[in-house]
mmCIF file of C-alpha atoms and ligand atoms in Angstrom:
data_model
loop_
_atom_site.group_PDB
_atom_site.id
_atom_site.type_symbol
_atom_site.label_atom_id
_atom_site.label_comp_id
_atom_site.label_asym_id
_atom_site.label_seq_id
_atom_site.Cartn_x
_atom_site.Cartn_y
_atom_site.Cartn_z
ATOM 1 C CA UNK A 898 26.431 -1.751 -8.627
ATOM 2 C CA UNK A 899 22.891 -3.034 -9.165
ATOM 3 C CA UNK A 900 20.068 -0.532 -8.739
ATOM 4 C CA UNK A 901 16.865 -1.651 -7.016
ATOM 5 C CA UNK A 902 13.855 -1.138 -9.283
ATOM 6 C CA UNK A 903 10.657 0.456 -7.910
ATOM 7 C CA UNK A 904 8.837 -2.827 -8.350
ATOM 8 C CA UNK A 905 10.117 -6.248 -7.387
ATOM 9 C CA UNK A 906 10.209 -8.990 -10.004
ATOM 10 C CA UNK A 907 7.113 -11.160 -9.756
ATOM 11 C CA UNK A 908 9.256 -14.118 -8.657
ATOM 12 C CA UNK A 909 11.457 -12.156 -6.217
ATOM 13 C CA UNK A 910 13.337 -14.753 -4.141
ATOM 14 C CA UNK A 911 14.421 -12.626 -1.151
ATOM 15 C CA UNK A 912 11.965 -13.810 1.555
ATOM 16 C CA UNK A 913 11.961 -17.569 1.916
ATOM 17 C CA UNK A 914 8.717 -17.807 3.919
ATOM 18 C CA UNK A 915 6.802 -15.553 1.508
ATOM 19 C CA UNK A 916 8.128 -17.405 -1.523
ATOM 20 C CA UNK A 917 6.891 -20.652 0.041
ATOM 21 C CA UNK A 918 3.480 -19.060 0.637
ATOM 22 C CA UNK A 919 3.331 -17.813 -2.978
ATOM 23 C CA UNK A 920 4.149 -21.309 -4.191
ATOM 24 C CA UNK A 921 1.540 -22.855 -1.920
ATOM 25 C CA UNK A 922 -1.084 -20.473 -3.311
ATOM 26 C CA UNK A 923 0.079 -21.152 -6.869
ATOM 27 C CA UNK A 924 -0.357 -24.898 -6.393
ATOM 28 C CA UNK A 925 -3.869 -24.402 -5.009
ATOM 29 C CA UNK A 926 -4.859 -21.611 -7.417
ATOM 30 C CA UNK A 927 -2.695 -21.641 -10.552
ATOM 31 C CA UNK A 928 -4.981 -19.060 -12.184
ATOM 32 C CA UNK A 929 -4.181 -16.436 -9.522
ATOM 33 C CA UNK A 930 -1.370 -13.878 -9.821
ATOM 34 C CA UNK A 931 0.687 -15.354 -6.933
ATOM 35 C CA UNK A 932 3.679 -13.026 -7.135
ATOM 36 C CA UNK A 933 5.193 -9.793 -5.874
ATOM 37 C CA UNK A 934 2.456 -7.255 -6.625
ATOM 38 C CA UNK A 935 3.604 -4.222 -8.610
ATOM 39 C CA UNK A 936 2.594 -0.674 -7.734
ATOM 40 C CA UNK A 937 -0.413 0.747 -9.557
ATOM 41 C CA UNK A 938 -0.997 4.289 -10.730
ATOM 42 C CA UNK A 939 0.365 7.433 -12.266
ATOM 43 C CA UNK A 940 4.168 7.850 -12.673
ATOM 44 C CA UNK A 941 3.577 11.591 -12.140
ATOM 45 C CA UNK A 942 1.846 10.943 -8.826
ATOM 46 C CA UNK A 943 1.791 13.700 -6.229
ATOM 47 C CA UNK A 944 0.126 11.303 -3.779
ATOM 48 C CA UNK A 945 1.449 7.845 -2.894
ATOM 49 C CA UNK A 946 -0.663 5.480 -0.807
ATOM 50 C CA UNK A 947 1.374 2.829 1.004
ATOM 51 C CA UNK A 948 -0.441 -0.232 2.303
ATOM 52 C CA UNK A 949 0.896 -3.096 4.367
ATOM 53 C CA UNK A 950 1.043 -6.049 1.968
ATOM 54 C CA UNK A 951 -1.129 -7.741 -0.664
ATOM 55 C CA UNK A 952 -4.101 -9.633 0.675
ATOM 56 C CA UNK A 953 -4.185 -13.307 -0.295
ATOM 57 C CA UNK A 954 -7.521 -12.792 -2.044
ATOM 58 C CA UNK A 955 -6.679 -9.243 -3.117
ATOM 59 C CA UNK A 956 -3.519 -8.341 -5.016
ATOM 60 C CA UNK A 957 -2.112 -11.831 -4.575
ATOM 61 C CA UNK A 958 -5.085 -13.092 -6.577
ATOM 62 C CA UNK A 959 -5.607 -10.229 -9.035
ATOM 63 C CA UNK A 960 -2.116 -8.686 -9.329
ATOM 64 C CA UNK A 961 -3.271 -5.102 -8.617
ATOM 65 C CA UNK A 962 -2.941 -3.551 -5.140
ATOM 66 C CA UNK A 963 -6.151 -3.502 -3.078
ATOM 67 C CA UNK A 964 -8.065 -5.025 -5.981
ATOM 68 C CA UNK A 965 -10.532 -7.747 -5.090
ATOM 69 C CA UNK A 966 -10.433 -7.423 -1.328
ATOM 70 C CA UNK A 967 -12.637 -5.506 1.068
ATOM 71 C CA UNK A 968 -10.123 -2.724 1.758
ATOM 72 C CA UNK A 969 -10.079 -1.746 -1.916
ATOM 73 C CA UNK A 970 -13.752 -0.792 -1.911
ATOM 74 C CA UNK A 971 -13.211 2.081 0.516
ATOM 75 C CA UNK A 972 -9.780 3.061 -0.789
ATOM 76 C CA UNK A 973 -10.675 3.257 -4.471
ATOM 77 C CA UNK A 974 -14.030 4.909 -3.763
ATOM 78 C CA UNK A 975 -12.269 7.565 -1.689
ATOM 79 C CA UNK A 976 -9.553 8.185 -4.285
ATOM 80 C CA UNK A 977 -12.224 8.707 -6.913
ATOM 81 C CA UNK A 978 -14.217 11.026 -4.668
ATOM 82 C CA UNK A 979 -11.184 13.285 -4.239
ATOM 83 C CA UNK A 980 -10.329 13.395 -7.938
ATOM 84 C CA UNK A 981 -7.441 10.928 -7.881
ATOM 85 C CA UNK A 982 -9.119 8.387 -10.172
ATOM 86 C CA UNK A 983 -11.339 8.003 -13.196
ATOM 87 C CA UNK A 984 -13.518 5.111 -14.344
ATOM 88 C CA UNK A 985 -15.501 2.556 -12.418
ATOM 89 C CA UNK A 986 -13.738 0.335 -9.919
ATOM 90 C CA UNK A 987 -15.030 -3.194 -10.448
ATOM 91 C CA UNK A 988 -12.446 -5.157 -8.456
ATOM 92 C CA UNK A 989 -10.808 -6.389 -11.641
ATOM 93 C CA UNK A 990 -7.423 -5.253 -12.990
ATOM 94 C CA UNK A 991 -9.054 -5.028 -16.430
ATOM 95 C CA UNK A 992 -11.824 -2.681 -15.273
ATOM 96 C CA UNK A 993 -10.174 0.374 -16.845
ATOM 97 C CA UNK A 994 -10.072 2.176 -13.507
ATOM 98 C CA UNK A 995 -7.224 4.692 -13.685
ATOM 99 C CA UNK A 996 -5.421 6.658 -11.010
ATOM 100 C CA UNK A 997 -4.702 10.305 -11.771
ATOM 101 C CA UNK A 998 -1.893 11.993 -9.857
ATOM 102 C CA UNK A 999 -1.805 9.083 -7.444
ATOM 103 C CA UNK A 1000 -0.153 5.723 -7.008
ATOM 104 C CA UNK A 1001 -0.693 2.788 -4.654
ATOM 105 C CA UNK A 1002 2.000 0.455 -3.413
ATOM 106 C CA UNK A 1003 2.720 -1.775 -0.423
ATOM 107 C CA UNK A 1004 5.465 -1.818 2.203
ATOM 108 C CA UNK A 1005 5.763 -5.560 1.556
ATOM 109 C CA UNK A 1006 5.097 -6.742 -1.976
ATOM 110 C CA UNK A 1007 4.214 -10.387 -1.373
ATOM 111 C CA UNK A 1008 1.203 -11.666 0.536
ATOM 112 C CA UNK A 1009 2.153 -12.833 4.031
ATOM 113 C CA UNK A 1010 0.291 -15.595 5.890
ATOM 114 C CA UNK A 1011 -2.483 -14.068 8.028
ATOM 115 C CA UNK A 1012 -1.554 -10.613 6.683
ATOM 116 C CA UNK A 1013 1.399 -10.505 9.087
ATOM 117 C CA UNK A 1014 4.839 -9.903 7.616
ATOM 118 C CA UNK A 1015 7.793 -10.379 9.959
ATOM 119 C CA UNK A 1016 10.094 -7.449 10.822
ATOM 120 C CA UNK A 1017 12.796 -9.105 8.709
ATOM 121 C CA UNK A 1018 10.470 -9.335 5.675
ATOM 122 C CA UNK A 1019 9.470 -5.683 6.045
ATOM 123 C CA UNK A 1020 13.143 -4.726 6.145
ATOM 124 C CA UNK A 1021 14.049 -6.970 3.212
ATOM 125 C CA UNK A 1022 11.353 -5.428 1.031
ATOM 126 C CA UNK A 1023 12.128 -1.829 1.991
ATOM 127 C CA UNK A 1024 14.597 -1.180 -0.854
ATOM 128 C CA UNK A 1025 11.674 -1.516 -3.266
ATOM 129 C CA UNK A 1026 9.685 1.053 -1.282
ATOM 130 C CA UNK A 1027 12.711 3.334 -1.251
ATOM 131 C CA UNK A 1028 13.054 3.000 -5.001
ATOM 132 C CA UNK A 1029 9.325 3.525 -5.529
ATOM 133 C CA UNK A 1030 9.369 6.800 -3.633
ATOM 134 C CA UNK A 1031 12.579 7.947 -5.336
ATOM 135 C CA UNK A 1032 11.039 7.309 -8.765
ATOM 136 C CA UNK A 1033 8.171 9.775 -8.209
ATOM 137 C CA UNK A 1034 9.606 13.212 -9.011
ATOM 138 C CA UNK A 1035 6.369 15.127 -8.279
ATOM 139 C CA UNK A 1036 5.558 13.421 -4.988
ATOM 140 C CA UNK A 1037 4.165 15.759 -2.308
ATOM 141 C CA UNK A 1038 2.353 13.496 0.132
ATOM 142 C CA UNK A 1039 2.441 9.884 1.260
ATOM 143 C CA UNK A 1040 -0.570 8.349 2.973
ATOM 144 C CA UNK A 1041 0.539 5.363 5.054
ATOM 145 C CA UNK A 1042 -2.173 2.867 5.902
ATOM 146 C CA UNK A 1043 -1.401 1.429 9.326
ATOM 147 C CA UNK A 1044 1.552 1.547 11.683
ATOM 148 C CA UNK A 1045 3.792 -0.826 9.718
ATOM 149 C CA UNK A 1046 3.501 1.258 6.546
ATOM 150 C CA UNK A 1047 4.045 4.388 8.672
ATOM 151 C CA UNK A 1048 7.267 3.000 10.168
ATOM 152 C CA UNK A 1049 8.557 1.684 6.875
ATOM 153 C CA UNK A 1050 8.027 5.051 5.169
ATOM 154 C CA UNK A 1051 9.833 6.815 8.049
ATOM 155 C CA UNK A 1052 12.799 4.492 7.592
ATOM 156 C CA UNK A 1053 12.961 5.187 3.858
ATOM 157 C CA UNK A 1054 13.823 8.735 4.904
ATOM 158 C CA UNK A 1055 16.347 7.804 7.578
ATOM 159 C CA UNK A 1056 13.889 8.366 10.441
ATOM 160 C CA UNK A 1057 12.969 6.089 13.342
ATOM 161 C CA UNK A 1058 9.537 5.242 14.788
ATOM 162 C CA UNK A 1059 10.443 7.317 17.854
ATOM 163 C CA UNK A 1060 10.844 10.363 15.592
ATOM 164 C CA UNK A 1061 7.126 10.298 14.793
ATOM 165 C CA UNK A 1062 4.614 8.129 16.580
ATOM 166 C CA UNK A 1063 1.859 6.529 14.536
ATOM 167 C CA UNK A 1064 -1.599 8.029 14.989
ATOM 168 C CA UNK A 1065 -4.558 8.413 12.675
ATOM 169 C CA UNK A 1066 -4.265 11.834 11.060
ATOM 170 C CA UNK A 1067 -0.684 12.430 12.208
ATOM 171 C CA UNK A 1068 1.440 14.473 9.810
ATOM 172 C CA UNK A 1069 5.197 14.135 9.575
ATOM 173 C CA UNK A 1070 7.599 16.240 7.528
ATOM 174 C CA UNK A 1071 9.909 13.568 6.131
ATOM 175 C CA UNK A 1072 13.580 14.517 5.994
ATOM 176 C CA UNK A 1073 14.216 15.994 2.530
ATOM 177 C CA UNK A 1074 10.941 14.552 1.372
ATOM 178 C CA UNK A 1075 7.172 14.813 1.121
ATOM 179 C CA UNK A 1076 4.713 14.990 4.001
ATOM 180 C CA UNK A 1077 3.654 11.719 5.546
ATOM 181 C CA UNK A 1078 0.000 11.509 6.572
ATOM 182 C CA UNK A 1079 -0.808 8.403 8.578
ATOM 183 C CA UNK A 1080 -4.111 6.584 8.681
ATOM 184 C CA UNK A 1081 -5.659 3.554 10.240
ATOM 185 C CA UNK A 1082 -5.667 0.807 7.638
ATOM 186 C CA UNK A 1083 -8.935 0.581 5.701
ATOM 187 C CA UNK A 1084 -9.229 -3.133 6.491
ATOM 188 C CA UNK A 1085 -12.504 -4.957 6.973
ATOM 189 C CA UNK A 1086 -11.730 -5.310 10.692
ATOM 190 C CA UNK A 1087 -11.073 -1.596 11.215
ATOM 191 C CA UNK A 1088 -14.121 -0.470 9.284
ATOM 192 C CA UNK A 1089 -16.504 -3.023 10.773
ATOM 193 C CA UNK A 1090 -15.411 -2.168 14.316
ATOM 194 C CA UNK A 1091 -15.677 1.530 13.343
ATOM 195 C CA UNK A 1092 -12.111 2.178 14.435
ATOM 196 C CA UNK A 1093 -12.017 3.765 10.974
ATOM 197 C CA UNK A 1094 -15.190 5.280 9.553
ATOM 198 C CA UNK A 1095 -15.746 6.474 5.994
ATOM 199 C CA UNK A 1096 -15.947 10.021 7.355
ATOM 200 C CA UNK A 1097 -12.560 9.713 9.094
ATOM 201 C CA UNK A 1098 -10.981 8.320 5.947
ATOM 202 C CA UNK A 1099 -12.446 11.027 3.749
ATOM 203 C CA UNK A 1100 -11.339 13.781 6.133
ATOM 204 C CA UNK A 1101 -7.811 12.406 5.955
ATOM 205 C CA UNK A 1102 -7.840 12.293 2.145
ATOM 206 C CA UNK A 1103 -9.226 15.830 1.990
ATOM 207 C CA UNK A 1104 -6.122 16.910 3.910
ATOM 208 C CA UNK A 1105 -3.868 14.774 1.691
ATOM 209 C CA UNK A 1106 -5.353 16.480 -1.343
ATOM 210 C CA UNK A 1107 -4.578 19.917 0.114
ATOM 211 C CA UNK A 1108 -0.977 18.835 0.628
ATOM 212 C CA UNK A 1109 -0.748 17.290 -2.843
ATOM 213 C CA UNK A 1110 -1.759 20.455 -4.669
HETATM 214 S S1 LIG J 1784 8.274 -9.385 0.144
HETATM 215 FE FE1 LIG J 1784 9.545 -8.075 -1.157
HETATM 216 S S2 LIG J 1784 11.666 -8.691 -0.785
HETATM 217 FE FE2 LIG J 1784 10.327 -10.320 0.019
HETATM 218 S S3 LIG J 1784 10.154 -11.797 -1.663
HETATM 219 FE FE3 LIG J 1784 8.420 -10.390 -1.864
HETATM 220 S S4 LIG J 1784 9.117 -8.755 -3.237
HETATM 221 FE FE4 LIG J 1784 10.925 -9.875 -2.548
#
């Protein structure tokens, strides 16, 4: 029986539409990463941050989650503020920025057109999320960014969306697992409309840190 690895191969073939989008981006920008983005961080992580999917200009371009797009500025700055990172984040996978006790991954590993994966793509990629979580023996808390990440994490633990509704700041005890803390996604749209403020995000990570210790 084959075992799903925690990170998909860069050329994972499972989602036809996303493969086509990767290939389209590779033709237009052959110098970009254009593949299934691997997780980034500490294998001894006590905190796992789960995003939606790589941004076309973010991880799809640079190969490191949240690196090079707007959402990464707030996320990496916040992780550093709460002691989960060292170094200077410079939006470049070679910037030496290092996560300490934390890891970042995505519910869907390939960039979807318009940042919108289909339900089938989310389901198809879930075995990698399952494997990612299972490979973190010290994991205490998962921060899910947005409702899709929230639902996908619930399902990795055999739970349904009706078992725990998404809300910013909601905490869920996952079955036989860590605590799930859910957050609005730190996207440009959410921060510019002030649906998510820096203060809200930092309050949530302060709580995540308490749970991680
Ligand atoms: S989204 Fe996930 S399952 Fe689909 S092709 Fe990419 S890595 Fe494979």
